[in-house]
PDB file of C-alpha atoms in Angstrom:
ATOM      1  CA  MET A  19     118.213 106.847 102.049  1.00  0.00           C
ATOM      2  CA  GLU A  20     119.957 108.825 104.748  1.00  0.00           C
ATOM      3  CA  ALA A  21     117.142 111.383 104.886  1.00  0.00           C
ATOM      4  CA  THR A  22     114.569 108.584 105.140  1.00  0.00           C
ATOM      5  CA  SER A  23     116.598 106.967 107.897  1.00  0.00           C
ATOM      6  CA  GLU A  24     116.597 110.240 109.845  1.00  0.00           C
ATOM      7  CA  LYS A  25     112.837 110.586 109.338  1.00  0.00           C
ATOM      8  CA  LEU A  26     112.301 107.060 110.647  1.00  0.00           C
ATOM      9  CA  ARG A  27     114.438 107.578 113.743  1.00  0.00           C
ATOM     10  CA  ALA A  28     112.707 110.881 114.547  1.00  0.00           C
ATOM     11  CA  ALA A  29     109.293 109.257 114.065  1.00  0.00           C
ATOM     12  CA  LEU A  30     110.294 106.354 116.322  1.00  0.00           C
ATOM     13  CA  ASP A  31     111.426 108.802 119.012  1.00  0.00           C
ATOM     14  CA  ARG A  32     108.106 110.653 118.798  1.00  0.00           C
ATOM     15  CA  LEU A  33     106.122 107.423 119.031  1.00  0.00           C
ATOM     16  CA  VAL A  34     108.126 106.174 122.013  1.00  0.00           C
ATOM     17  CA  ARG A  35     107.565 109.487 123.810  1.00  0.00           C
ATOM     18  CA  GLY A  36     103.863 109.249 122.978  1.00  0.00           C
ATOM     19  CA  ASP A  37     103.640 112.499 121.061  1.00  0.00           C
ATOM     20  CA  GLY A  38     103.250 111.224 117.508  1.00  0.00           C
ATOM     21  CA  GLN A  39     102.072 113.784 114.993  1.00  0.00           C
ATOM     22  CA  ARG A  40     100.213 111.448 112.650  1.00  0.00           C
ATOM     23  CA  SER A  41      99.581 108.475 114.857  1.00  0.00           C
ATOM     24  CA  ASN A  42      98.354 108.046 118.398  1.00  0.00           C
ATOM     25  CA  THR A  43     100.092 104.746 119.111  1.00  0.00           C
ATOM     26  CA  SER A  44     100.964 103.112 122.402  1.00  0.00           C
ATOM     27  CA  ILE A  45     104.183 101.145 122.806  1.00  0.00           C
ATOM     28  CA  ALA A  46     102.189  97.898 122.697  1.00  0.00           C
ATOM     29  CA  ARG A  47     100.872  98.882 119.249  1.00  0.00           C
ATOM     30  CA  LEU A  48     104.194 100.167 117.992  1.00  0.00           C
ATOM     31  CA  THR A  49     104.292  98.514 114.582  1.00  0.00           C
ATOM     32  CA  VAL A  50     106.112  98.973 111.325  1.00  0.00           C
ATOM     33  CA  ALA A  51     102.879 100.334 109.858  1.00  0.00           C
ATOM     34  CA  ALA A  52     102.551 102.924 112.644  1.00  0.00           C
ATOM     35  CA  LEU A  53     106.199 103.909 112.249  1.00  0.00           C
ATOM     36  CA  ALA A  54     105.876 104.214 108.465  1.00  0.00           C
ATOM     37  CA  ARG A  55     102.715 106.314 108.844  1.00  0.00           C
ATOM     38  CA  GLU A  56     104.382 108.587 111.405  1.00  0.00           C
ATOM     39  CA  ALA A  57     107.501 109.045 109.244  1.00  0.00           C
ATOM     40  CA  GLY A  58     105.504 109.487 106.051  1.00  0.00           C
ATOM     41  CA  VAL A  59     107.273 106.651 104.218  1.00  0.00           C
ATOM     42  CA  GLY A  60     106.140 103.306 102.820  1.00  0.00           C
ATOM     43  CA  ARG A  61     106.496 100.134 104.853  1.00  0.00           C
ATOM     44  CA  ASN A  62     108.365  98.493 101.989  1.00  0.00           C
ATOM     45  CA  ALA A  63     111.113 101.105 102.317  1.00  0.00           C
ATOM     46  CA  ILE A  64     111.631 100.057 105.933  1.00  0.00           C
ATOM     47  CA  TYR A  65     111.818  96.345 105.111  1.00  0.00           C
ATOM     48  CA  ALA A  66     113.946  96.790 102.005  1.00  0.00           C
ATOM     49  CA  ASN A  67     116.412  99.533 102.954  1.00  0.00           C
ATOM     50  CA  HIS A  68     116.228 100.225 106.680  1.00  0.00           C
ATOM     51  CA  ARG A  69     116.512  96.887 108.474  1.00  0.00           C
ATOM     52  CA  GLY A  70     118.334  98.530 111.382  1.00  0.00           C
ATOM     53  CA  ILE A  71     115.274 100.554 112.312  1.00  0.00           C
ATOM     54  CA  LEU A  72     113.369  97.279 112.754  1.00  0.00           C
ATOM     55  CA  ASP A  73     115.798  96.301 115.527  1.00  0.00           C
ATOM     56  CA  GLU A  74     115.315  99.701 117.141  1.00  0.00           C
ATOM     57  CA  LEU A  75     111.553  99.210 116.918  1.00  0.00           C
ATOM     58  CA  VAL A  76     111.817  95.875 118.731  1.00  0.00           C
ATOM     59  CA  ARG A  77     114.070  97.411 121.383  1.00  0.00           C
ATOM     60  CA  ALA A  78     111.589 100.269 121.855  1.00  0.00           C
ATOM     61  CA  ARG A  79     108.919  97.700 122.716  1.00  0.00           C
ATOM     62  CA  GLN A  80     111.147  95.847 125.189  1.00  0.00           C
ATOM     63  CA  PRO A  81     111.060  98.240 128.193  1.00  0.00           C
ATOM     64  CA  GLN A  82     107.297  97.824 128.388  1.00  0.00           C
ATOM     65  CA  ARG A  83     107.592  94.075 128.841  1.00  0.00           C
ATOM     66  CA  VAL A  84     108.082  93.707 132.556  1.00  0.00           C
ATOM     67  CA  PRO A  85     108.116  90.029 133.592  1.00  0.00           C
ATOM     68  CA  ASP A  86     106.037  90.503 136.747  1.00  0.00           C
ATOM     69  CA  ARG A  87     103.443  92.653 134.990  1.00  0.00           C
ATOM     70  CA  ILE A  88     100.116  90.944 134.557  1.00  0.00           C
ATOM     71  CA  THR A  89      98.935  91.414 131.000  1.00  0.00           C
ATOM     72  CA  THR A  90      95.347  91.128 130.054  1.00  0.00           C
ATOM     73  CA  SER A  91      94.217  88.879 127.272  1.00  0.00           C
ATOM     74  CA  GLU A  92      93.375  91.992 125.255  1.00  0.00           C
ATOM     75  CA  ASP A  93      96.992  93.192 125.547  1.00  0.00           C
ATOM     76  CA  LYS A  94      98.227  89.779 124.441  1.00  0.00           C
ATOM     77  CA  ILE A  95      95.841  89.729 121.491  1.00  0.00           C
ATOM     78  CA  THR A  96      96.884  93.248 120.463  1.00  0.00           C
ATOM     79  CA  GLU A  97     100.540  92.294 120.622  1.00  0.00           C
ATOM     80  CA  GLN A  98      99.968  89.061 118.703  1.00  0.00           C
ATOM     81  CA  ARG A  99      98.035  90.905 116.008  1.00  0.00           C
ATOM     82  CA  SER A 100     100.925  93.314 115.698  1.00  0.00           C
ATOM     83  CA  VAL A 101     103.357  90.431 115.282  1.00  0.00           C
ATOM     84  CA  ILE A 102     101.051  88.791 112.742  1.00  0.00           C
ATOM     85  CA  GLU A 103     100.781  92.038 110.765  1.00  0.00           C
ATOM     86  CA  ASP A 104     104.565  92.386 110.678  1.00  0.00           C
ATOM     87  CA  MET A 105     105.001  88.776 109.586  1.00  0.00           C
ATOM     88  CA  GLN A 106     102.360  89.104 106.883  1.00  0.00           C
ATOM     89  CA  GLN A 107     104.173  92.167 105.561  1.00  0.00           C
ATOM     90  CA  GLN A 108     107.436  90.234 105.552  1.00  0.00           C
ATOM     91  CA  ILE A 109     105.728  87.389 103.674  1.00  0.00           C
ATOM     92  CA  ARG A 110     104.429  89.839 101.066  1.00  0.00           C
ATOM     93  CA  GLN A 111     107.887  91.376 100.741  1.00  0.00           C
ATOM     94  CA  LEU A 112     109.514  87.958 100.330  1.00  0.00           C
ATOM     95  CA  ALA A 113     106.880  86.908  97.796  1.00  0.00           C
ATOM     96  CA  THR A 114     107.606  90.045  95.777  1.00  0.00           C
ATOM     97  CA  GLU A 115     111.348  89.384  95.896  1.00  0.00           C
ATOM     98  CA  ASN A 116     110.762  85.734  94.990  1.00  0.00           C
ATOM     99  CA  ALA A 117     108.650  86.682  91.971  1.00  0.00           C
ATOM    100  CA  GLY A 118     111.374  89.036  90.754  1.00  0.00           C
ATOM    101  CA  LEU A 119     114.052  86.408  91.175  1.00  0.00           C
ATOM    102  CA  MET A 120     111.876  83.852  89.417  1.00  0.00           C
ATOM    103  CA  ARG A 121     111.443  86.174  86.428  1.00  0.00           C
ATOM    104  CA  ARG A 122     115.191  86.722  86.292  1.00  0.00           C
ATOM    105  CA  ALA A 123     115.871  82.964  86.476  1.00  0.00           C
ATOM    106  CA  ILE A 124     113.397  82.212  83.673  1.00  0.00           C
ATOM    107  CA  GLU A 125     114.926  84.918  81.482  1.00  0.00           C
ATOM    108  CA  ALA A 126     118.424  83.590  82.207  1.00  0.00           C
ATOM    109  CA  GLU A 127     117.298  80.079  81.202  1.00  0.00           C
ATOM    110  CA  ARG A 128     115.864  81.446  77.949  1.00  0.00           C
ATOM    111  CA  ARG A 129     119.114  83.268  77.194  1.00  0.00           C
ATOM    112  CA  ALA A 130     121.121  80.125  77.952  1.00  0.00           C
ATOM    113  CA  ASP A 131     118.907  78.072  75.614  1.00  0.00           C
ATOM    114  CA  ARG A 132     119.342  80.643  72.842  1.00  0.00           C
ATOM    115  CA  ALA A 133     123.103  80.670  73.396  1.00  0.00           C
ATOM    116  CA  GLU A 134     123.240  76.855  73.254  1.00  0.00           C
ATOM    117  CA  ARG A 135     121.258  76.796  70.004  1.00  0.00           C
ATOM    118  CA  ARG A 136     123.504  79.494  68.504  1.00  0.00           C
ATOM    119  CA  SER A 137     126.611  77.637  69.647  1.00  0.00           C
ATOM    120  CA  ALA A 138     125.353  74.414  68.040  1.00  0.00           C
ATOM    121  CA  GLN A 139     124.595  76.299  64.826  1.00  0.00           C
ATOM    122  CA  LEU A 140     128.052  77.871  64.747  1.00  0.00           C
ATOM    123  CA  THR A 141     129.717  74.529  65.506  1.00  0.00           C
ATOM    124  CA  LYS A 142     127.831  72.971  62.607  1.00  0.00           C
ATOM    125  CA  GLU A 143     128.932  75.801  60.290  1.00  0.00           C
ATOM    126  CA  VAL A 144     132.568  75.424  61.392  1.00  0.00           C
ATOM    127  CA  ASP A 145     132.416  71.666  60.807  1.00  0.00           C
ATOM    128  CA  THR A 146     130.956  72.257  57.336  1.00  0.00           C
ATOM    129  CA  LEU A 147     133.705  74.744  56.488  1.00  0.00           C
ATOM    130  CA  ARG A 148     136.454  72.396  57.694  1.00  0.00           C
ATOM    131  CA  ARG A 149     135.347  69.440  55.530  1.00  0.00           C
ATOM    132  CA  PRO A 150     137.668  68.663  52.664  1.00  0.00           C
ATOM    133  CA  THR A 151     136.379  69.814  49.307  1.00  0.00           C
ATOM    134  CA  LEU A 152     137.032  68.373  45.872  1.00  0.00           C
ATOM    135  CA  LEU A 153     138.858  70.688  43.547  1.00  0.00           C
ATOM    136  CA  ARG A 154     139.024  70.230  39.800  1.00  0.00           C
ATOM    137  CA  SER A 155     142.285  70.900  38.058  1.00  0.00           C
ATOM    138  CA  PRO A 156     142.289  72.835  34.778  1.00  0.00           C
ATOM    139  CA  ASP A 157     142.757  69.582  32.828  1.00  0.00           C
ATOM    140  CA  GLY A 158     139.640  68.049  34.471  1.00  0.00           C
ATOM    141  CA  ASP A 159     141.328  65.806  36.996  1.00  0.00           C
ATOM    142  CA  THR A 160     139.812  65.735  40.445  1.00  0.00           C
ATOM    143  CA  ALA A 161     142.198  66.364  43.260  1.00  0.00           C
ATOM    144  CA  ARG A 162     141.537  66.280  46.981  1.00  0.00           C
ATOM    145  CA  ARG A 163     142.569  69.171  49.024  1.00  0.00           C
TER     146      ARG A 163
END
């Protein structure tokens, strides 16, 4: 994870300077996908294990947002598409995590049901073994024990 983190930071530095090796990306199009491509890692790795780099990515975009700068509608659309892409990736990641948790919850419910049935069976066996039994004495009399 540490090596991947170093790769991501180096790739982010290259992209911010504008001399990316694998991607020719402007700051306005600086996305998780572009960063992952530049670093040679999967986007899921960034979302799952390197959340800190996402903050750095957002900060890298910030200096380009000057309040008095007039942005064209094309710049706004590009930026909004980037945000949408990031959010869609987050949705996919959350859906994957949700599916995994759902599988675990269903399996846990099945195990709990099996344990309850086994517990009921054992309780029944214990109750059966604790019932008094009739014993016959050698002379044929019946005695309770």
